[in-house]
Tab-separated table of N, CA and C in Angstrom:
chain	number	residue	atom	x	y	z
A	1	UNK	N	109.427	104.397	103.752
A	1	UNK	CA	110.312	103.795	103.159
A	1	UNK	C	109.702	102.250	102.947
A	2	UNK	N	108.984	102.032	103.643
A	2	UNK	CA	108.376	100.908	103.578
A	2	UNK	C	107.613	100.530	102.129
A	3	UNK	N	107.073	101.556	101.514
A	3	UNK	CA	106.548	101.298	100.359
A	3	UNK	C	107.361	100.774	99.091
A	4	UNK	N	108.513	101.006	98.969
A	4	UNK	CA	109.398	100.487	98.418
A	4	UNK	C	109.492	99.415	98.743
A	5	UNK	N	109.655	98.627	99.996
A	5	UNK	CA	110.082	97.189	100.027
A	5	UNK	C	108.785	96.212	99.388
A	6	UNK	N	107.722	96.879	99.816
A	6	UNK	CA	106.232	96.307	99.651
A	6	UNK	C	106.167	96.221	98.172
A	7	UNK	N	106.752	97.225	97.011
A	7	UNK	CA	106.900	97.025	96.099
A	7	UNK	C	107.656	95.812	95.466
A	8	UNK	N	108.896	96.132	96.008
A	8	UNK	CA	109.901	94.843	95.501
A	8	UNK	C	109.037	93.490	95.862
A	9	UNK	N	108.816	93.243	97.414
A	9	UNK	CA	108.268	92.004	97.521
A	9	UNK	C	107.179	91.462	96.224
A	10	UNK	N	106.153	92.646	96.315
A	10	UNK	CA	105.140	92.250	95.191
A	10	UNK	C	105.716	91.771	93.754
A	11	UNK	N	106.810	92.357	93.361
A	11	UNK	CA	107.396	92.085	92.032
A	11	UNK	C	107.745	90.765	92.070
A	12	UNK	N	108.425	90.070	93.541
A	12	UNK	CA	108.912	88.908	93.636
A	12	UNK	C	107.939	87.798	93.600
A	13	UNK	N	106.798	88.193	94.559
A	13	UNK	CA	105.653	87.489	94.477
A	13	UNK	C	104.931	87.052	93.177
A	14	UNK	N	105.105	88.213	92.065
A	14	UNK	CA	104.245	88.098	91.169
A	14	UNK	C	104.802	87.013	90.191
A	15	UNK	N	106.353	86.931	90.159
A	15	UNK	CA	107.139	86.003	89.322
A	15	UNK	C	106.950	84.785	90.076
A	16	UNK	N	106.987	84.562	91.162
A	16	UNK	CA	106.616	83.006	92.051
A	16	UNK	C	105.394	82.794	91.756
A	17	UNK	N	104.470	83.542	91.535
A	17	UNK	CA	103.158	83.107	91.229
A	17	UNK	C	103.079	82.731	89.855
A	18	UNK	N	103.436	82.897	89.073
A	18	UNK	CA	103.558	82.079	87.560
A	18	UNK	C	104.866	81.216	87.406
A	19	UNK	N	104.954	80.391	88.109
A	19	UNK	CA	106.356	79.486	87.791
A	19	UNK	C	105.844	78.729	86.564
A	20	UNK	N	107.318	78.774	85.714
A	20	UNK	CA	107.405	78.147	84.409
A	20	UNK	C	106.652	79.080	83.669
A	21	UNK	N	106.443	80.277	84.020
A	21	UNK	CA	105.946	81.224	82.604
A	21	UNK	C	107.141	81.804	81.769
A	22	UNK	N	108.459	81.828	82.208
A	22	UNK	CA	109.426	82.121	81.520
A	22	UNK	C	110.461	81.080	81.058
């Protein structure tokens, strides 16, 4: 179940890594 959490965190991090992109 940790895999799901890691995937969710990665998605959030990716959005934060590209601020002002949207």
